[in-house]
Amino acid sequence: MSPPPPPLALGTPTAHLFSLLFSLTYVGSLYISKHSRLSFSTTTTHSNKGERQNNDNDNQGEREKKQSERWRDDPDVIRARLLAVLCTTTVCCSVLLGVVWADLEFRWETLPTTLAQTRLLLGFCLPPPPTLSVNQLLPHLITPTLFLGPIFSGYLGGQLPFQRNWIWENHVTRRFCTWVGVRNYVVAPITEEIVFRACILSAYHLSGASKVKMIFLAPLSFGLAHVHHAWDTYNRYGRTRAAAKRAIITSLFQLTYTSLFGFHTSYLFLRTASILPPISAHIFCNVMGVPELGWELRRFRAYRGAIISAYVAGVLGFIYTLPQWTAQSAEGSLYWY
């Protein structure tokens, strides 16, 4: 196996440009085709009419979708967007391969070395089953440790697999075996992690950026890439001032949450030099959703102390396991030096 390429003379500004290029390419691909673009009626109505009602109705639900409109959860829109991001991910990986190959002067005899080095940079490494060890599985258990609180609340509600309120049709078939499920739990986590983690962090690594910059700077593009959802929210909730307020608040929350998540998965990627732990963390977080501690405390009043303890244990366990369960991987990581 060829050794990974050393940092190139890209410079940090060039790495910033690559980060911007990858981000804009990924998000922009969602709007290139007419089949993947969203469309909304310019004259939207809501069940609550009147300016005063619109101002006071901050918690109103989505308005009724018109037949001529295209929303992001429409199956044909999802299919077109999945194809777009799959192509975009391939393009981004190819660009990185071109950067590595350029350093080897684009000679055909260096192409096998280029492919091997690019694969290592992107973290496309899956050890064969006979060599799998507990230490290689531990990084995938760090994120579930953080969610001990929500998992315990799910246990109290009988919602965990094969408990009394767990139904295969509702919890598996209707959730995962749909186009929305394929997008949320398969294609989006895989492609986003490859582009926003593997490709962008590889570019920063080749520029000689420090680990601190890669962990806390690179994920900001991932957070900003979700801001475009504000337009969707604004239209789906009626194009009112309340809808605009909801869109802004939701986007700011998404920016914060996705950036924090990006810090976590960037750390996992750099420590393990593998894209697999970030992908598994992304899928798990999408399945669990945002924790709702307040709602859980109201629902299970008799277990308030136990729920809070589970949340605290999850945070403390996460702080402990994050460096400990990635320690052995970091020793052989091409990024963690």
CSV table of C-alpha atoms in Angstrom, one decimal:
chain,number,residue,atom,x,y,z
A,1,MET,CA,0.0,0.0,0.0
A,2,SER,CA,1.3,3.4,-0.9
A,3,PRO,CA,2.0,5.9,1.9
A,4,PRO,CA,-0.3,8.8,2.2
A,5,PRO,CA,0.7,12.0,0.5
A,6,PRO,CA,2.4,14.6,2.7
A,7,PRO,CA,0.9,18.1,3.0
A,8,LEU,CA,1.1,19.9,-0.3
A,9,ALA,CA,1.9,23.6,-1.0
A,10,LEU,CA,-1.8,24.5,-1.2
A,11,GLY,CA,-1.9,27.1,1.5
A,12,THR,CA,-4.8,27.7,3.8
A,13,PRO,CA,-6.6,30.2,1.5
A,14,THR,CA,-6.7,27.5,-1.2
A,15,ALA,CA,-8.1,25.0,1.2
A,16,HIS,CA,-10.8,27.5,2.1
A,17,LEU,CA,-11.6,27.8,-1.6
A,18,PHE,CA,-11.8,24.0,-1.9
A,19,SER,CA,-14.1,23.9,1.1
A,20,LEU,CA,-16.3,26.6,-0.5
A,21,LEU,CA,-16.3,24.8,-3.8
A,22,PHE,CA,-17.3,21.4,-2.4
A,23,SER,CA,-20.1,23.0,-0.3
A,24,LEU,CA,-21.5,25.1,-3.1
A,25,THR,CA,-21.3,22.1,-5.5
A,26,TYR,CA,-23.2,19.9,-3.1
A,27,VAL,CA,-25.9,22.4,-2.3
A,28,GLY,CA,-26.1,23.8,-5.8
A,29,SER,CA,-26.7,20.4,-7.3
A,30,LEU,CA,-30.0,20.3,-5.5
A,31,TYR,CA,-31.2,23.2,-7.7
A,32,ILE,CA,-29.7,22.6,-11.1
A,33,SER,CA,-32.4,20.4,-12.5
A,34,LYS,CA,-36.0,21.4,-12.7
A,35,HIS,CA,-36.9,18.0,-11.3
A,36,SER,CA,-34.9,18.6,-8.1
A,37,ARG,CA,-35.9,22.3,-7.6
A,38,LEU,CA,-38.7,23.2,-5.2
A,39,SER,CA,-41.6,25.2,-6.4
A,40,PHE,CA,-44.2,27.2,-4.4
A,41,SER,CA,-47.2,29.1,-5.3
A,42,THR,CA,-46.9,32.8,-5.1
A,43,THR,CA,-50.4,33.1,-3.7
A,44,THR,CA,-50.4,30.9,-0.6
A,45,THR,CA,-53.2,30.6,1.9
A,46,HIS,CA,-53.5,29.2,5.3
A,47,SER,CA,-56.5,28.1,7.3
A,48,ASN,CA,-56.0,31.1,9.6
A,49,LYS,CA,-56.7,34.3,7.7
A,50,GLY,CA,-56.1,37.9,8.5
A,51,GLU,CA,-53.0,39.8,9.4
A,52,ARG,CA,-53.7,39.7,13.2
A,53,GLN,CA,-54.2,36.0,13.1
A,54,ASN,CA,-51.0,35.5,11.1
A,55,ASN,CA,-49.0,37.6,13.6
A,56,ASP,CA,-50.4,35.6,16.6
A,57,ASN,CA,-50.1,32.2,15.0
A,58,ASP,CA,-46.4,31.5,15.5
A,59,ASN,CA,-47.0,27.8,16.2
A,60,GLN,CA,-49.3,27.1,13.3
A,61,GLY,CA,-48.6,24.0,11.3
A,62,GLU,CA,-47.7,23.6,7.7
A,63,ARG,CA,-50.2,25.0,5.2
A,64,GLU,CA,-51.9,22.7,2.7
A,65,LYS,CA,-49.8,21.8,-0.3
A,66,LYS,CA,-51.1,22.7,-3.6
A,67,GLN,CA,-51.1,20.2,-6.4
A,68,SER,CA,-48.9,22.3,-8.7
A,69,GLU,CA,-46.2,22.7,-6.0
A,70,ARG,CA,-43.1,20.7,-5.5
A,71,TRP,CA,-42.0,20.2,-1.9
A,72,ARG,CA,-38.8,18.6,-0.6
A,73,ASP,CA,-40.6,15.4,0.6
A,74,ASP,CA,-42.2,14.7,-2.7
A,75,PRO,CA,-40.9,11.3,-3.9
A,76,ASP,CA,-40.0,12.6,-7.4
A,77,VAL,CA,-38.1,15.6,-5.8
A,78,ILE,CA,-36.3,13.2,-3.5
A,79,ARG,CA,-35.3,10.8,-6.3
A,80,ALA,CA,-33.9,13.7,-8.4
A,81,ARG,CA,-32.0,15.1,-5.4
A,82,LEU,CA,-30.5,11.8,-4.5
A,83,LEU,CA,-29.2,11.3,-8.0
A,84,ALA,CA,-27.8,14.9,-7.9
A,85,VAL,CA,-25.9,14.4,-4.6
A,86,LEU,CA,-24.6,11.0,-5.7
A,87,CYS,CA,-23.1,12.6,-8.8
A,88,THR,CA,-21.8,15.6,-6.8
A,89,THR,CA,-20.1,13.3,-4.3
A,90,THR,CA,-18.4,11.5,-7.1
A,91,VAL,CA,-17.2,14.8,-8.6
A,92,CYS,CA,-15.8,16.1,-5.3
A,93,CYS,CA,-13.9,12.9,-4.8
A,94,SER,CA,-12.6,13.1,-8.3
A,95,VAL,CA,-11.4,16.7,-7.7
A,96,LEU,CA,-9.5,15.6,-4.7
A,97,LEU,CA,-8.0,12.7,-6.7
A,98,GLY,CA,-6.9,15.3,-9.3
A,99,VAL,CA,-5.2,17.4,-6.7
A,100,VAL,CA,-3.2,14.4,-5.5
A,101,TRP,CA,-2.4,13.3,-9.1
A,102,ALA,CA,-1.3,16.8,-10.0
A,103,ASP,CA,1.4,16.6,-7.3
A,104,LEU,CA,2.6,13.5,-9.1
A,105,GLU,CA,2.7,15.4,-12.4
A,106,PHE,CA,-0.3,13.5,-14.0
A,107,ARG,CA,1.9,10.6,-15.1
A,108,TRP,CA,0.0,7.5,-16.0
A,109,GLU,CA,2.4,5.3,-14.1
A,110,THR,CA,1.6,7.2,-10.9
A,111,LEU,CA,-2.2,6.7,-11.2
A,112,PRO,CA,-2.3,3.5,-9.0
A,113,THR,CA,-0.4,5.3,-6.3
A,114,THR,CA,-2.7,8.3,-6.7
A,115,LEU,CA,-5.8,6.1,-6.3
A,116,ALA,CA,-4.3,4.4,-3.2
A,117,GLN,CA,-3.4,7.7,-1.6
A,118,THR,CA,-6.8,9.3,-2.4
A,119,ARG,CA,-8.6,6.3,-0.9
A,120,LEU,CA,-6.6,6.7,2.3
A,121,LEU,CA,-7.2,10.4,2.5
A,122,LEU,CA,-10.9,9.9,2.1
A,123,GLY,CA,-11.0,7.3,4.8
A,124,PHE,CA,-12.3,4.6,2.5
A,125,CYS,CA,-10.9,1.8,4.5
A,126,LEU,CA,-12.9,-1.3,5.6
A,127,PRO,CA,-10.9,-4.0,7.2
A,128,PRO,CA,-11.9,-7.6,6.2
A,129,PRO,CA,-14.2,-9.3,8.8
A,130,PRO,CA,-11.5,-11.7,10.2
A,131,THR,CA,-9.4,-8.7,11.3
A,132,LEU,CA,-12.2,-6.7,12.9
A,133,SER,CA,-11.6,-6.0,16.6
A,134,VAL,CA,-13.4,-4.5,19.5
A,135,ASN,CA,-11.2,-1.4,19.3
A,136,GLN,CA,-12.4,-0.8,15.7
A,137,LEU,CA,-16.0,-1.0,16.8
A,138,LEU,CA,-15.7,1.3,19.8
A,139,PRO,CA,-15.7,4.6,17.8
A,140,HIS,CA,-19.1,3.7,16.5
A,141,LEU,CA,-20.5,3.4,20.1
A,142,ILE,CA,-19.4,6.9,21.2
A,143,THR,CA,-22.4,8.8,19.7
A,144,PRO,CA,-25.0,6.3,21.2
A,145,THR,CA,-23.3,6.9,24.6
A,146,LEU,CA,-24.2,10.6,24.3
A,147,PHE,CA,-27.8,9.6,23.8
A,148,LEU,CA,-28.2,7.6,26.9
A,149,GLY,CA,-30.9,10.0,28.2
A,150,PRO,CA,-33.2,9.8,25.1
A,151,ILE,CA,-32.6,6.0,24.9
A,152,PHE,CA,-33.7,5.6,28.5
A,153,SER,CA,-36.8,7.7,27.9
A,154,GLY,CA,-37.5,5.5,24.9
A,155,TYR,CA,-37.3,2.5,27.2
A,156,LEU,CA,-39.7,4.1,29.6
A,157,GLY,CA,-42.2,4.6,26.8
A,158,GLY,CA,-41.7,1.1,25.5
A,159,GLN,CA,-40.4,2.4,22.2
A,160,LEU,CA,-37.2,0.5,21.9
A,161,PRO,CA,-37.0,-2.5,19.5
A,162,PHE,CA,-39.2,-5.4,20.5
A,163,GLN,CA,-40.8,-3.6,23.5
A,164,ARG,CA,-44.5,-3.4,24.0
A,165,ASN,CA,-45.1,-0.2,21.9
A,166,TRP,CA,-42.6,-1.0,19.2
A,167,ILE,CA,-44.3,-2.0,15.9
A,168,TRP,CA,-42.4,-3.1,12.9
A,169,GLU,CA,-44.8,-1.5,10.5
A,170,ASN,CA,-44.6,1.9,12.1
A,171,HIS,CA,-41.0,2.0,13.4
A,172,VAL,CA,-39.2,0.3,10.5
A,173,THR,CA,-41.3,-0.1,7.3
A,174,ARG,CA,-42.9,3.4,7.3
A,175,ARG,CA,-39.8,5.1,8.6
A,176,PHE,CA,-37.0,3.5,6.7
A,177,CYS,CA,-38.5,1.8,3.6
A,178,THR,CA,-39.7,5.1,2.0
A,179,TRP,CA,-38.0,7.7,-0.2
A,180,VAL,CA,-37.8,10.0,2.8
A,181,GLY,CA,-36.2,7.2,4.9
A,182,VAL,CA,-33.7,6.4,2.1
A,183,ARG,CA,-32.8,10.1,2.0
A,184,ASN,CA,-32.6,10.7,5.7
A,185,TYR,CA,-30.9,7.5,6.9
A,186,VAL,CA,-28.9,6.3,3.9
A,187,VAL,CA,-27.9,8.7,1.1
A,188,ALA,CA,-27.8,12.0,2.9
A,189,PRO,CA,-25.6,10.8,5.8
A,190,ILE,CA,-23.2,8.9,3.5
A,191,THR,CA,-22.8,11.7,0.8
A,192,GLU,CA,-22.7,14.5,3.3
A,193,GLU,CA,-20.0,12.9,5.4
A,194,ILE,CA,-17.9,12.0,2.3
A,195,VAL,CA,-18.1,15.6,1.0
A,196,PHE,CA,-18.2,17.7,4.2
A,197,ARG,CA,-15.9,15.5,6.2
A,198,ALA,CA,-13.6,13.4,3.9
A,199,CYS,CA,-13.2,15.8,1.0
A,200,ILE,CA,-13.0,19.1,2.9
A,201,LEU,CA,-10.8,17.7,5.7
A,202,SER,CA,-8.5,16.1,3.1
A,203,ALA,CA,-8.1,19.5,1.4
A,204,TYR,CA,-7.2,21.2,4.7
A,205,HIS,CA,-4.8,18.3,5.6
A,206,LEU,CA,-3.0,18.7,2.2
A,207,SER,CA,-2.6,22.4,3.0
A,208,GLY,CA,-0.9,21.7,6.2
A,209,ALA,CA,-3.7,23.0,8.5
A,210,SER,CA,-3.5,22.1,12.2
A,211,LYS,CA,-5.9,19.6,13.8
A,212,VAL,CA,-7.6,22.5,15.7
A,213,LYS,CA,-8.4,24.3,12.5
A,214,MET,CA,-9.7,21.2,10.8
A,215,ILE,CA,-11.9,20.3,13.8
A,216,PHE,CA,-13.4,23.7,14.4
A,217,LEU,CA,-13.1,25.5,11.1
A,218,ALA,CA,-14.0,23.0,8.4
A,219,PRO,CA,-17.4,22.0,9.9
A,220,LEU,CA,-18.7,25.5,9.6
A,221,SER,CA,-19.3,24.9,5.9
A,222,PHE,CA,-21.5,22.0,6.9
A,223,GLY,CA,-23.6,24.1,9.1
A,224,LEU,CA,-24.0,26.9,6.5
A,225,ALA,CA,-24.9,24.3,3.9
A,226,HIS,CA,-28.2,23.8,5.8
A,227,VAL,CA,-29.3,27.5,5.7
A,228,HIS,CA,-31.0,27.1,2.4
A,229,HIS,CA,-33.8,25.1,4.1
A,230,ALA,CA,-35.0,28.5,5.4
A,231,TRP,CA,-36.7,29.2,2.1
A,232,ASP,CA,-38.5,25.9,2.2
A,233,THR,CA,-39.7,26.5,5.7
A,234,TYR,CA,-40.9,30.0,5.0
A,235,ASN,CA,-43.0,28.8,2.1
A,236,ARG,CA,-44.4,25.7,3.7
A,237,TYR,CA,-45.6,27.7,6.7
A,238,GLY,CA,-47.6,30.3,4.7
A,239,ARG,CA,-45.1,33.0,3.7
A,240,THR,CA,-46.2,35.1,6.7
A,241,ARG,CA,-44.2,37.1,9.2
A,242,ALA,CA,-44.7,34.2,11.6
A,243,ALA,CA,-43.4,31.8,8.9
A,244,ALA,CA,-40.3,34.1,8.4
A,245,LYS,CA,-39.7,34.1,12.1
A,246,ARG,CA,-39.9,30.3,12.2
A,247,ALA,CA,-37.6,30.0,9.2
A,248,ILE,CA,-35.0,32.2,10.8
A,249,ILE,CA,-35.1,30.5,14.2
A,250,THR,CA,-35.1,27.1,12.7
A,251,SER,CA,-32.1,27.9,10.5
A,252,LEU,CA,-30.1,29.4,13.3
A,253,PHE,CA,-30.8,26.3,15.4
A,254,GLN,CA,-29.8,24.1,12.5
A,255,LEU,CA,-26.6,26.1,11.9
A,256,THR,CA,-25.7,25.7,15.6
A,257,TYR,CA,-26.6,22.0,15.9
A,258,THR,CA,-25.0,20.9,12.6
A,259,SER,CA,-21.8,22.8,13.4
A,260,LEU,CA,-21.5,21.2,16.8
A,261,PHE,CA,-22.2,17.8,15.2
A,262,GLY,CA,-19.6,18.6,12.6
A,263,PHE,CA,-17.0,19.3,15.3
A,264,HIS,CA,-17.7,15.8,16.7
A,265,THR,CA,-17.6,13.9,13.4
A,266,SER,CA,-14.5,15.8,12.3
A,267,TYR,CA,-12.8,14.7,15.4
A,268,LEU,CA,-13.9,11.1,14.8
A,269,PHE,CA,-12.6,11.2,11.2
A,270,LEU,CA,-9.2,12.7,12.1
A,271,ARG,CA,-8.7,10.2,15.0
A,272,THR,CA,-9.7,7.1,13.1
A,273,ALA,CA,-8.7,8.2,9.5
A,274,SER,CA,-11.9,6.4,8.5
A,275,ILE,CA,-15.2,7.8,7.1
A,276,LEU,CA,-17.2,4.9,8.7
A,277,PRO,CA,-17.5,6.3,12.3
A,278,PRO,CA,-18.7,9.7,11.1
A,279,ILE,CA,-21.3,8.0,8.8
A,280,SER,CA,-22.6,5.8,11.6
A,281,ALA,CA,-22.7,8.8,14.0
A,282,HIS,CA,-24.7,10.7,11.3
A,283,ILE,CA,-27.2,7.9,10.7
A,284,PHE,CA,-27.7,7.4,14.5
A,285,CYS,CA,-28.3,11.1,15.1
A,286,ASN,CA,-30.8,11.3,12.3
A,287,VAL,CA,-32.6,8.3,13.7
A,288,MET,CA,-32.7,9.7,17.2
A,289,GLY,CA,-33.5,13.3,16.3
A,290,VAL,CA,-33.0,16.3,18.6
A,291,PRO,CA,-33.4,15.3,22.3
A,292,GLU,CA,-36.6,16.6,23.9
A,293,LEU,CA,-35.7,16.6,27.6
A,294,GLY,CA,-38.6,18.9,28.6
A,295,TRP,CA,-41.2,16.8,26.9
A,296,GLU,CA,-39.7,13.6,28.4
A,297,LEU,CA,-39.8,15.1,31.9
A,298,ARG,CA,-43.4,16.1,31.6
A,299,ARG,CA,-44.4,12.7,30.2
A,300,PHE,CA,-42.6,10.6,32.8
A,301,ARG,CA,-42.9,12.7,35.9
A,302,ALA,CA,-42.3,9.7,38.2
A,303,TYR,CA,-38.9,9.2,36.6
A,304,ARG,CA,-37.7,12.8,36.4
A,305,GLY,CA,-34.6,12.1,38.5
A,306,ALA,CA,-33.7,9.0,36.6
A,307,ILE,CA,-34.1,10.7,33.3
A,308,ILE,CA,-31.9,13.6,34.3
A,309,SER,CA,-29.3,11.2,35.7
A,310,ALA,CA,-29.3,9.3,32.3
A,311,TYR,CA,-28.7,12.5,30.4
A,312,VAL,CA,-25.9,13.5,32.7
A,313,ALA,CA,-24.4,10.0,32.5
A,314,GLY,CA,-24.6,10.2,28.7
A,315,VAL,CA,-22.7,13.5,28.6
A,316,LEU,CA,-20.0,12.4,31.0
A,317,GLY,CA,-19.7,9.0,29.2
A,318,PHE,CA,-19.3,10.9,25.9
A,319,ILE,CA,-16.6,13.1,27.3
A,320,TYR,CA,-14.7,10.0,28.6
A,321,THR,CA,-15.2,7.7,25.6
A,322,LEU,CA,-14.5,10.2,22.8
A,323,PRO,CA,-10.7,10.3,23.4
A,324,GLN,CA,-10.5,6.8,25.0
A,325,TRP,CA,-12.4,4.8,22.4
A,326,THR,CA,-10.5,6.4,19.5
A,327,ALA,CA,-7.0,6.2,21.1
A,328,GLN,CA,-5.8,3.1,19.3
A,329,SER,CA,-7.1,4.3,16.0
A,330,ALA,CA,-5.3,7.7,16.5
A,331,GLU,CA,-2.0,5.9,16.8
A,332,GLY,CA,-2.2,4.8,13.2
A,333,SER,CA,-4.1,7.7,11.8
A,334,LEU,CA,-2.5,9.6,9.0
A,335,TYR,CA,-4.2,12.8,10.3
A,336,TRP,CA,-3.5,12.6,14.0
A,337,TYR,CA,0.1,13.5,14.3
